[in-house]
PDB file of C-alpha atoms in Angstrom:
ATOM      1  CA  MET A 199      12.958   5.268  -2.397  1.00 62.00           C
ATOM      2  CA  THR A 200      11.152   2.022  -1.717  1.00 77.00           C
ATOM      3  CA  ILE A 201       9.081   1.628   1.416  1.00 93.00           C
ATOM      4  CA  LEU A 202       8.191  -2.079   1.143  1.00 94.00           C
ATOM      5  CA  ASP A 203      10.428  -5.008   2.018  1.00 93.00           C
ATOM      6  CA  PRO A 204       9.314  -7.550  -0.625  1.00 88.00           C
ATOM      7  CA  LEU A 205      10.265 -10.543   1.543  1.00 90.00           C
ATOM      8  CA  THR A 206       8.666  -9.605   4.868  1.00 93.00           C
ATOM      9  CA  GLY A 207       6.068  -7.055   3.787  1.00 94.00           C
ATOM     10  CA  GLU A 208       7.346  -4.527   6.315  1.00 96.00           C
ATOM     11  CA  LEU A 209       6.599  -0.927   5.388  1.00 96.00           C
ATOM     12  CA  SER A 210       9.161   1.636   6.556  1.00 95.00           C
ATOM     13  CA  PHE A 211       8.444   5.347   6.347  1.00 94.00           C
ATOM     14  CA  PRO A 212      10.839   8.231   6.930  1.00 91.00           C
ATOM     15  CA  GLY A 213      10.388   9.483  10.468  1.00 88.00           C
ATOM     16  CA  GLY A 214      10.421   6.005  11.968  1.00 90.00           C
ATOM     17  CA  LEU A 215       6.952   4.543  11.330  1.00 92.00           C
ATOM     18  CA  ARG A 216       7.228   0.810  10.638  1.00 95.00           C
ATOM     19  CA  LEU A 217       4.280  -1.440   9.878  1.00 96.00           C
ATOM     20  CA  SER A 218       4.640  -5.207   9.726  1.00 94.00           C
ATOM     21  CA  ALA A 219       2.461  -8.277   9.378  1.00 93.00           C
ATOM     22  CA  GLY A 220       0.591  -9.225  12.517  1.00 90.00           C
ATOM     23  CA  MET A 221       1.883  -6.378  14.666  1.00 93.00           C
ATOM     24  CA  SER A 222      -0.416  -5.541  17.564  1.00 93.00           C
ATOM     25  CA  LEU A 223      -2.404  -2.330  17.115  1.00 89.00           C
ATOM     26  CA  GLY A 224      -4.954  -2.641  19.904  1.00 86.00           C
ATOM     27  CA  ASP A 225      -8.053  -4.774  20.230  1.00 87.00           C
ATOM     28  CA  GLY A 226     -10.671  -5.933  17.770  1.00 88.00           C
ATOM     29  CA  ASP A 227     -11.228  -5.160  14.109  1.00 92.00           C
ATOM     30  CA  ARG A 228     -10.486  -1.536  13.259  1.00 93.00           C
ATOM     31  CA  LEU A 229      -9.566   0.932  10.561  1.00 94.00           C
ATOM     32  CA  MET A 230      -6.683   3.137  11.644  1.00 94.00           C
ATOM     33  CA  PRO A 231      -5.613   6.098   9.498  1.00 95.00           C
ATOM     34  CA  MET A 232      -1.921   6.800  10.056  1.00 95.00           C
ATOM     35  CA  GLY A 233      -1.897  10.329   8.604  1.00 94.00           C
ATOM     36  CA  LYS A 234       0.026  11.588   5.615  1.00 95.00           C
ATOM     37  CA  LYS A 235       3.629  10.397   5.375  1.00 95.00           C
ATOM     38  CA  GLU A 236       6.294  12.105   3.311  1.00 92.00           C
ATOM     39  CA  VAL A 237       8.387   9.720   1.272  1.00 94.00           C
ATOM     40  CA  SER A 238      11.024  10.445  -1.320  1.00 91.00           C
ATOM     41  CA  GLY A 239       9.221  12.146  -4.181  1.00 92.00           C
ATOM     42  CA  GLY A 240       5.769  12.425  -2.663  1.00 94.00           C
ATOM     43  CA  ILE A 241       3.231  11.955   0.094  1.00 95.00           C
ATOM     44  CA  ILE A 242       1.409   8.703   0.900  1.00 95.00           C
ATOM     45  CA  ALA A 243      -1.463   8.123   3.319  1.00 96.00           C
ATOM     46  CA  PRO A 244      -1.496   4.652   4.912  1.00 97.00           C
ATOM     47  CA  LEU A 245      -4.716   3.206   6.327  1.00 97.00           C
ATOM     48  CA  CYS A 246      -4.285   0.143   8.555  1.00 96.00           C
ATOM     49  CA  LEU A 247      -6.870  -2.602   8.942  1.00 96.00           C
ATOM     50  CA  THR A 248      -6.678  -4.872  11.956  1.00 94.00           C
ATOM     51  CA  ARG A 249      -8.238  -8.231  12.595  1.00 92.00           C
ATOM     52  CA  GLN A 250      -8.472  -9.172  16.269  1.00 91.00           C
ATOM     53  CA  GLY A 251      -6.022  -6.357  17.009  1.00 92.00           C
ATOM     54  CA  LEU A 252      -3.358  -7.565  14.570  1.00 93.00           C
ATOM     55  CA  LEU A 253      -2.345  -5.717  11.411  1.00 95.00           C
ATOM     56  CA  SER A 254      -3.805  -7.614   8.480  1.00 96.00           C
ATOM     57  CA  GLU A 255      -3.787  -5.039   5.669  1.00 97.00           C
ATOM     58  CA  VAL A 256      -2.360  -1.632   4.824  1.00 97.00           C
ATOM     59  CA  ARG A 257      -3.924   0.510   2.125  1.00 97.00           C
ATOM     60  CA  LEU A 258      -1.734   3.169   0.567  1.00 97.00           C
ATOM     61  CA  SER A 259      -3.136   6.200  -1.246  1.00 95.00           C
ATOM     62  CA  VAL A 260      -1.067   8.840  -3.013  1.00 94.00           C
ATOM     63  CA  CYS A 261      -1.714  12.395  -1.806  1.00 93.00           C
ATOM     64  CA  ALA A 262       0.920  14.154  -3.915  1.00 92.00           C
ATOM     65  CA  VAL A 263       3.880  13.516  -6.190  1.00 92.00           C
ATOM     66  CA  ASP A 264       6.630  16.127  -6.211  1.00 91.00           C
ATOM     67  CA  GLY A 265       4.366  18.411  -4.179  1.00 88.00           C
ATOM     68  CA  GLN A 266       1.441  18.309  -6.596  1.00 90.00           C
ATOM     69  CA  ALA A 267      -1.827  16.444  -6.948  1.00 84.00           C
ATOM     70  CA  VAL A 268      -1.465  14.225 -10.004  1.00 87.00           C
ATOM     71  CA  PRO A 269      -3.726  12.068 -12.198  1.00 85.00           C
ATOM     72  CA  GLY A 270      -4.134   8.343 -11.725  1.00 84.00           C
ATOM     73  CA  ALA A 271      -1.391   7.216 -14.116  1.00 89.00           C
ATOM     74  CA  ALA A 272       1.225   9.253 -12.239  1.00 92.00           C
ATOM     75  CA  GLN A 273      -0.146   8.042  -8.882  1.00 92.00           C
ATOM     76  CA  ARG A 274       0.121   4.472 -10.084  1.00 93.00           C
ATOM     77  CA  ALA A 275       3.689   4.892 -11.365  1.00 93.00           C
ATOM     78  CA  PHE A 276       4.686   6.493  -8.059  1.00 94.00           C
ATOM     79  CA  LEU A 277       3.120   3.677  -5.994  1.00 94.00           C
ATOM     80  CA  PHE A 278       4.818   0.983  -8.056  1.00 94.00           C
ATOM     81  CA  SER A 279       8.191   2.699  -7.617  1.00 93.00           C
ATOM     82  CA  CYS A 280       7.646   3.005  -3.844  1.00 93.00           C
ATOM     83  CA  LEU A 281       6.786  -0.684  -3.655  1.00 93.00           C
ATOM     84  CA  ARG A 282       9.744  -1.781  -5.820  1.00 90.00           C
ATOM     85  CA  PHE A 283       7.611  -3.524  -8.431  1.00 93.00           C
ATOM     86  CA  LYS A 284       7.231  -2.987 -12.154  1.00 93.00           C
ATOM     87  CA  ASP A 285       3.738  -2.206 -13.429  1.00 93.00           C
ATOM     88  CA  PRO A 286       2.796  -5.026 -15.834  1.00 93.00           C
ATOM     89  CA  CYS A 287       0.012  -3.008 -17.478  1.00 90.00           C
ATOM     90  CA  PRO A 288       0.672   0.746 -17.274  1.00 88.00           C
ATOM     91  CA  ASP A 289      -1.303   1.436 -20.460  1.00 88.00           C
ATOM     92  CA  THR A 290      -4.551  -0.259 -19.441  1.00 87.00           C
ATOM     93  CA  GLN A 291      -4.358   0.599 -15.704  1.00 87.00           C
ATOM     94  CA  GLU A 292      -5.848  -2.812 -14.876  1.00 91.00           C
ATOM     95  CA  CYS A 293      -5.865  -4.158 -11.325  1.00 94.00           C
ATOM     96  CA  VAL A 294      -2.684  -6.034 -10.497  1.00 95.00           C
ATOM     97  CA  ARG A 295      -2.201  -8.776  -7.903  1.00 96.00           C
ATOM     98  CA  ILE A 296       1.346  -9.655  -6.902  1.00 95.00           C
ATOM     99  CA  ARG A 297       1.760 -12.723  -4.724  1.00 95.00           C
ATOM    100  CA  CYS A 298       4.514 -12.407  -2.147  1.00 93.00           C
ATOM    101  CA  ALA A 299       5.987 -14.514   0.654  1.00 92.00           C
ATOM    102  CA  PHE A 300       4.089 -12.401   3.219  1.00 94.00           C
ATOM    103  CA  GLY A 301       0.742 -12.366   1.382  1.00 95.00           C
ATOM    104  CA  GLU A 302      -0.073 -10.175  -1.600  1.00 95.00           C
ATOM    105  CA  VAL A 303       0.007  -6.673  -3.002  1.00 96.00           C
ATOM    106  CA  LEU A 304      -3.062  -5.536  -4.911  1.00 97.00           C
ATOM    107  CA  VAL A 305      -2.908  -2.307  -6.914  1.00 96.00           C
ATOM    108  CA  VAL A 306      -6.340  -0.994  -7.857  1.00 95.00           C
ATOM    109  CA  THR A 307      -7.243   1.892 -10.150  1.00 90.00           C
ATOM    110  CA  ASP A 308     -10.786   3.245  -9.800  1.00 89.00           C
ATOM    111  CA  PRO A 309     -12.206   3.403 -13.353  1.00 85.00           C
ATOM    112  CA  TYR A 310     -14.421   6.395 -12.540  1.00 87.00           C
ATOM    113  CA  THR A 311     -12.125   8.677 -10.541  1.00 85.00           C
ATOM    114  CA  GLY A 312      -8.747   7.417 -11.746  1.00 84.00           C
ATOM    115  CA  SER A 313      -7.444   7.313  -8.171  1.00 88.00           C
ATOM    116  CA  VAL A 314      -5.066   4.498  -7.308  1.00 93.00           C
ATOM    117  CA  GLU A 315      -4.649   2.477  -4.128  1.00 95.00           C
ATOM    118  CA  ALA A 316      -2.184  -0.234  -3.153  1.00 96.00           C
ATOM    119  CA  ARG A 317      -3.411  -2.858  -0.703  1.00 97.00           C
ATOM    120  CA  ILE A 318      -0.753  -4.814   1.130  1.00 97.00           C
ATOM    121  CA  ARG A 319      -2.496  -7.884   2.516  1.00 96.00           C
ATOM    122  CA  TYR A 320      -0.759 -10.088   5.041  1.00 96.00           C
ATOM    123  CA  ALA A 321      -1.420 -13.814   5.276  1.00 90.00           C
ATOM    124  CA  LEU A 322      -1.979 -14.268   9.001  1.00 76.00           C
ATOM    125  CA  ASP A 323      -2.315 -17.712  10.509  1.00 68.00           C
ATOM    126  CA  ALA A 324      -5.847 -18.213  11.800  1.00 49.00           C
TER     127      ALA A 324
END
């Protein structure tokens, strides 16, 4: 199951949560954890970042794949499948930036812990 619309950048989670570029999430600049969300094949935790109350970035971390904590390579493969992209460097686990119509997707693997995070960054007009 993919959760990202590659044209608009909208993230859709089972249960009805939808996150989209520039949506209003209150006032000011904030970090907003959205809790763990079950998706097909695993659990993802989205963290929203707002700028002047508007959603500017969503960071996705993998909590589990098939009900289990997994190493970084499996986290990375799971994130790429959820985002509907192919990992261009699965062997080296290098950071990947994918430019999109809505902004960019950055997939980062921490070299020390092996944990993986996807950052969906929206290009908002200033």
